[in-house]
Amino acid sequence: MTSPNPYVFVVGCPRSGTTLLQRMLDHHPDLAVANDSHFIPRVVADLAEDDPVLTPELVERVRGYRRFYRLGLSDAEVDTAARTASTYTELVAGLYTAYGAQRGKSLAGEKTPDFVKYLPQLHRMFPATRSVHIIRDGRDTALSVLEWAHDGKGPSKLAMWDEEPVGVCALWWRRQVRAGRRDGADLGRDLYLEVRYEDLVDDPEQHLSHMCRFLNLPDEAERMAAFHVGMSRPKPGRSAKSAWLPATPGLRDWHAMPERDRALFETLAGDLLEEIGYERSVDTVPAEVAEVAERCSQWWETTQHRRPRVGSPA
């Protein structure tokens, strides 16, 4: 019998609400969603094919991947999955089935935001797996990234970060959201679903009901929206994620960004903001900001845009 796992991928630009959505989906009685293990495409990134024959060396490569521990599987559980698998994808399916079984659930998926760049590869490997792409207003994402990105996290590793972090945020957000929407459109409506973060926090139960239908799961939206009950631990200075807050509108407000930053972000990514349904706020871009935006764009085209498309066949 073919395993249905991994059943769903939760993807999106980092700092867009992927953890909130993961916790909601994980609260469904039939579905477990792992958090940020990253390993599926990366373990085979330097191999000639997506689904190689399983070897003891490949099993050890999986076991030793630096974030694999987040699945919380014992060596015995990994060994059991390996014994019943002949290929890499069969191993992965067995690992997620074991992850779900630990939690008393038959279905299991993965939330790794970065998978938004790997949808073609992931769906070659697992053609029936559905993907949910959560999208947040890029200006609010930028506010979160500016607090979070340091020591090589996210876009802070890029060369222009120290000079123009808002410009880097805009181009980084645009690339990831654009990639997810482009590749998701290729998958079609049966396998790909978009949800706006703002819509999810404004009316969690409505949008979770829609996700249950998309995932062919019983509607447990009320239960899923209450994921935080018994878990919340608010404390001054603690982030919404660390405090396990419920869906909370207004955690960020891009309207409070300096006008110069808003103008720069909208010059670089305003087309995508509007495409998704977000409003622009700056009518006239100052000449100085336009010059900075042009410099950011040229840097991006030279150093980032021409890199090979992630997850596409060689």
Coordinates of C-alpha atoms in Angstrom, one line a residue:
M1 CA 0.0 0.0 0.0
T2 CA 1.4 3.4 -1.0
S3 CA 1.8 5.8 1.9
P4 CA -0.1 9.1 1.7
N5 CA 2.7 10.8 3.6
P6 CA 4.1 13.4 3.6
Y7 CA 0.5 14.5 3.2
V8 CA 1.0 18.3 3.1
F9 CA 3.7 20.9 2.9
V10 CA 3.2 24.2 4.6
V11 CA 5.4 26.8 2.8
G12 CA 5.9 30.6 2.6
C13 CA 8.5 33.3 2.9
P14 CA 9.9 33.1 6.5
R15 CA 8.2 35.4 9.0
S16 CA 4.8 35.1 7.2
G17 CA 2.9 33.0 9.7
T18 CA 4.0 29.6 8.7
T19 CA 4.4 28.5 12.4
L20 CA 1.0 29.8 13.2
L21 CA -0.5 27.7 10.4
Q22 CA 1.6 24.7 11.3
R23 CA 0.3 24.7 14.8
M24 CA -3.3 25.1 13.6
L25 CA -3.0 22.2 11.1
D26 CA -1.1 20.1 13.6
H27 CA -4.1 20.4 16.0
H28 CA -6.3 18.5 13.6
P29 CA -7.0 15.0 15.1
D30 CA -6.0 13.2 11.9
L31 CA -2.9 15.3 10.9
A32 CA 0.5 15.8 12.4
V33 CA 2.7 18.6 10.9
A34 CA 6.4 18.6 11.7
N35 CA 8.3 21.8 12.2
D36 CA 11.3 23.0 10.2
S37 CA 13.2 19.7 9.5
H38 CA 14.3 21.0 6.1
F39 CA 15.9 17.7 5.1
I40 CA 13.7 16.3 2.2
P41 CA 15.2 18.1 -0.8
R42 CA 18.6 19.0 0.8
V43 CA 19.7 15.5 1.6
V44 CA 19.7 14.7 -2.2
A45 CA 20.7 18.1 -3.4
D46 CA 24.1 17.0 -4.7
L47 CA 22.8 13.7 -6.2
A48 CA 21.9 13.1 -9.8
E49 CA 18.3 12.2 -9.2
D50 CA 15.5 13.2 -6.8
D51 CA 14.6 9.6 -5.8
P52 CA 17.7 7.5 -5.7
V53 CA 17.9 3.9 -4.7
L54 CA 18.1 3.7 -0.9
T55 CA 21.6 2.7 0.5
P56 CA 22.9 2.5 4.0
E57 CA 25.0 5.6 3.2
L58 CA 21.9 7.6 2.3
V59 CA 20.1 6.5 5.4
E60 CA 23.0 7.8 7.5
R61 CA 23.0 11.0 5.5
V62 CA 19.3 11.5 6.5
R63 CA 20.0 10.6 10.1
G64 CA 22.9 13.0 10.3
Y65 CA 21.2 16.0 8.7
R66 CA 21.5 18.9 11.1
R67 CA 17.8 19.5 11.5
F68 CA 16.5 15.9 11.2
Y69 CA 16.4 15.6 14.9
R70 CA 13.3 17.9 14.9
L71 CA 11.2 14.9 13.7
G72 CA 12.0 13.4 17.1
L73 CA 12.3 9.9 15.7
S74 CA 14.4 7.3 17.5
D75 CA 17.2 5.3 15.7
A76 CA 14.9 2.3 15.9
E77 CA 12.1 4.1 14.1
V78 CA 14.5 5.3 11.4
D79 CA 15.8 1.7 11.0
T80 CA 12.3 0.4 10.7
A81 CA 11.4 2.9 8.0
A82 CA 14.6 2.0 6.1
R83 CA 14.0 -1.7 6.2
T84 CA 10.7 -1.3 4.4
A85 CA 11.9 1.2 1.8
S86 CA 13.8 0.6 -1.5
T87 CA 14.1 4.3 -2.5
Y88 CA 14.6 7.7 -0.9
T89 CA 11.0 8.8 -1.2
E90 CA 9.8 5.5 0.3
L91 CA 12.1 6.2 3.3
V92 CA 10.7 9.7 3.6
A93 CA 7.2 8.5 3.5
G94 CA 8.0 5.9 6.2
L95 CA 9.6 8.6 8.4
Y96 CA 6.6 10.8 8.3
T97 CA 4.2 7.9 8.9
A98 CA 6.3 7.1 12.0
Y99 CA 6.1 10.8 13.0
G100 CA 2.3 10.7 12.7
A101 CA 2.1 7.4 14.6
Q102 CA 4.0 8.9 17.5
R103 CA 1.1 11.3 17.8
G104 CA -1.7 8.9 17.2
K105 CA -2.4 10.2 13.7
S106 CA -2.4 8.5 10.3
L107 CA -1.4 11.5 8.3
A108 CA 1.7 13.7 8.6
G109 CA 3.2 16.6 6.8
E110 CA 6.0 19.2 7.0
K111 CA 6.3 22.9 7.6
T112 CA 9.5 24.3 6.2
P113 CA 9.0 27.8 4.9
D114 CA 12.0 27.4 2.5
F115 CA 10.2 24.7 0.7
V116 CA 8.3 27.5 -1.2
K117 CA 11.4 27.5 -3.5
Y118 CA 11.4 23.7 -4.0
L119 CA 7.8 23.0 -5.0
P120 CA 8.7 21.5 -8.5
Q121 CA 11.2 19.0 -7.0
L122 CA 8.9 18.1 -4.0
H123 CA 6.0 17.4 -6.3
R124 CA 8.1 15.3 -8.6
M125 CA 9.0 13.2 -5.5
F126 CA 5.5 13.2 -4.0
P127 CA 3.0 13.8 -6.8
A128 CA -0.1 13.6 -4.6
T129 CA 1.1 15.8 -1.8
R130 CA -0.7 19.1 -1.3
S131 CA 1.0 22.4 -0.5
V132 CA -0.5 25.3 1.4
H133 CA 1.3 28.6 0.8
I134 CA 0.7 31.3 3.4
I135 CA 1.4 34.9 2.2
R136 CA 1.7 38.0 4.4
D137 CA 1.9 41.6 3.4
G138 CA 5.6 42.0 2.5
R139 CA 6.0 45.2 4.5
D140 CA 4.8 43.4 7.7
T141 CA 7.1 40.5 6.8
A142 CA 10.0 43.0 6.5
L143 CA 9.3 44.5 9.9
S144 CA 9.5 41.0 11.4
V145 CA 12.6 40.1 9.4
L146 CA 14.4 43.2 10.5
E147 CA 14.1 42.1 14.1
W148 CA 14.8 38.4 13.4
A149 CA 17.6 38.4 10.7
H150 CA 21.0 38.4 12.3
D151 CA 24.0 36.1 12.5
G152 CA 23.4 34.8 8.9
K153 CA 19.7 34.2 9.3
G154 CA 17.5 34.7 6.3
P155 CA 18.5 37.6 4.1
S156 CA 21.0 39.0 6.6
K157 CA 23.7 36.8 4.9
L158 CA 23.3 38.8 1.7
A159 CA 26.0 41.3 0.8
M160 CA 23.8 44.4 0.6
W161 CA 22.0 43.8 4.0
D162 CA 24.1 46.1 6.0
E163 CA 23.6 48.9 3.5
E164 CA 19.9 48.6 2.6
P165 CA 18.1 45.9 4.7
V166 CA 14.7 47.1 3.7
G167 CA 15.5 46.9 0.0
V168 CA 17.0 43.4 0.5
C169 CA 13.8 42.4 2.4
A170 CA 11.6 43.6 -0.5
L171 CA 13.5 41.6 -3.1
W172 CA 13.9 38.5 -0.9
W173 CA 10.1 38.5 -0.2
R174 CA 9.3 39.1 -3.8
R175 CA 11.4 36.2 -5.1
Q176 CA 10.0 33.7 -2.6
V177 CA 6.4 34.6 -3.0
R178 CA 6.7 34.9 -6.7
A179 CA 8.3 31.5 -6.9
G180 CA 5.6 29.9 -4.8
R181 CA 2.8 31.4 -6.8
R182 CA 4.4 30.5 -10.2
D183 CA 5.1 26.9 -9.3
G184 CA 1.8 26.5 -7.4
A185 CA -0.1 27.6 -10.5
D186 CA 1.7 24.8 -12.4
L187 CA 0.5 22.3 -9.8
G188 CA -3.1 23.3 -10.1
R189 CA -6.0 23.9 -7.6
D190 CA -6.2 20.3 -6.4
L191 CA -2.6 20.4 -5.1
Y192 CA -1.9 24.1 -4.2
L193 CA -3.7 26.5 -2.0
E194 CA -2.9 30.1 -1.1
V195 CA -4.1 31.8 2.1
R196 CA -3.3 35.3 3.2
Y197 CA -2.0 35.6 6.7
E198 CA -4.3 38.6 7.4
D199 CA -7.4 36.7 6.3
L200 CA -6.4 33.7 8.5
V201 CA -6.0 35.8 11.6
D202 CA -9.1 37.8 11.0
D203 CA -11.4 34.7 10.6
P204 CA -9.5 31.6 11.5
E205 CA -12.4 29.2 11.4
Q206 CA -13.6 30.2 8.0
H207 CA -10.2 29.7 6.4
L208 CA -9.4 26.5 8.3
S209 CA -12.7 25.0 7.2
H210 CA -11.6 25.8 3.6
M211 CA -8.2 24.1 4.2
C212 CA -9.9 21.0 5.6
R213 CA -11.9 20.7 2.4
F214 CA -8.8 21.2 0.3
L215 CA -7.0 18.5 2.3
N216 CA -10.0 16.2 2.3
L217 CA -10.1 16.1 6.1
P218 CA -13.1 16.3 8.4
D219 CA -13.9 19.9 9.3
E220 CA -12.3 20.5 12.7
A221 CA -11.8 24.2 12.2
E222 CA -13.1 25.2 15.7
R223 CA -10.7 22.8 17.3
M224 CA -7.8 23.9 15.1
A225 CA -8.3 27.5 15.9
A226 CA -8.0 26.7 19.6
F227 CA -4.5 25.3 19.2
H228 CA -3.2 27.6 21.8
V229 CA -5.5 26.6 24.7
G230 CA -3.4 25.2 27.5
M231 CA -0.2 26.2 25.7
S232 CA -0.2 30.1 25.8
R233 CA 2.5 31.5 28.0
P234 CA 2.5 35.3 27.4
K235 CA 5.3 37.3 29.1
P236 CA 6.7 40.8 28.5
G237 CA 9.2 40.7 25.7
R238 CA 8.3 37.3 24.5
S239 CA 7.4 36.9 20.8
A240 CA 3.9 35.8 19.7
K241 CA 5.5 32.5 18.5
S242 CA 7.3 31.8 21.8
A243 CA 4.2 32.8 23.8
W244 CA 1.9 30.5 21.7
L245 CA -0.5 33.3 21.2
P246 CA -3.7 32.7 19.3
A247 CA -4.3 34.2 15.9
T248 CA -3.8 37.9 16.7
P249 CA -4.4 40.7 14.2
G250 CA -2.1 43.7 14.2
L251 CA 1.1 42.1 15.6
R252 CA 2.9 44.2 13.0
D253 CA 1.7 47.4 11.3
W254 CA 3.6 48.5 8.2
H255 CA 1.8 51.8 8.3
A256 CA 4.3 52.7 11.1
M257 CA 7.3 52.2 8.8
P258 CA 9.2 55.3 7.9
E259 CA 7.9 56.7 4.7
R260 CA 11.3 56.2 3.1
D261 CA 11.2 52.5 3.9
R262 CA 7.7 52.1 2.6
A263 CA 8.6 53.9 -0.6
L264 CA 11.6 51.7 -1.1
F265 CA 9.8 48.5 -0.5
E266 CA 6.9 49.4 -2.7
T267 CA 9.2 50.5 -5.5
L268 CA 10.9 47.1 -5.5
A269 CA 7.9 44.9 -4.8
G270 CA 4.8 47.0 -5.2
D271 CA 3.7 45.1 -8.3
L272 CA 3.5 41.8 -6.4
L273 CA 1.8 43.5 -3.4
E274 CA -0.9 44.8 -5.7
E275 CA -1.2 41.5 -7.6
I276 CA -2.0 39.7 -4.3
G277 CA -4.5 42.5 -3.2
Y278 CA -2.4 44.7 -0.9
E279 CA -2.6 48.4 -1.2
R280 CA 0.3 50.7 -2.0
S281 CA 0.8 53.7 0.4
V282 CA 3.2 56.0 -1.4
D283 CA 2.0 57.9 -4.5
T284 CA 5.2 59.7 -5.4
V285 CA 8.6 58.1 -4.8
P286 CA 11.4 60.6 -3.9
A287 CA 14.3 60.7 -6.4
E288 CA 16.7 59.6 -3.7
V289 CA 14.6 56.5 -3.0
A290 CA 14.3 55.7 -6.7
E291 CA 18.1 55.8 -7.0
V292 CA 18.5 53.4 -4.1
A293 CA 15.9 51.1 -5.5
E294 CA 17.7 51.1 -8.9
R295 CA 21.0 50.2 -7.1
C296 CA 19.3 47.4 -5.2
S297 CA 17.7 46.1 -8.3
Q298 CA 21.0 46.1 -10.2
W299 CA 22.7 44.3 -7.3
W300 CA 20.0 41.7 -7.2
E301 CA 20.1 41.1 -10.9
T302 CA 23.8 40.7 -10.8
T303 CA 24.2 38.5 -7.8
Q304 CA 20.9 36.7 -7.2
H305 CA 18.4 36.7 -10.1
R306 CA 20.6 34.6 -12.4
R307 CA 21.1 31.8 -10.0
P308 CA 19.6 28.4 -11.2
R309 CA 15.9 28.0 -10.4
V310 CA 15.7 25.9 -7.2
G311 CA 14.0 22.6 -7.4
S312 CA 13.8 22.5 -11.2
P313 CA 15.2 19.6 -13.2
A314 CA 18.8 19.9 -14.4

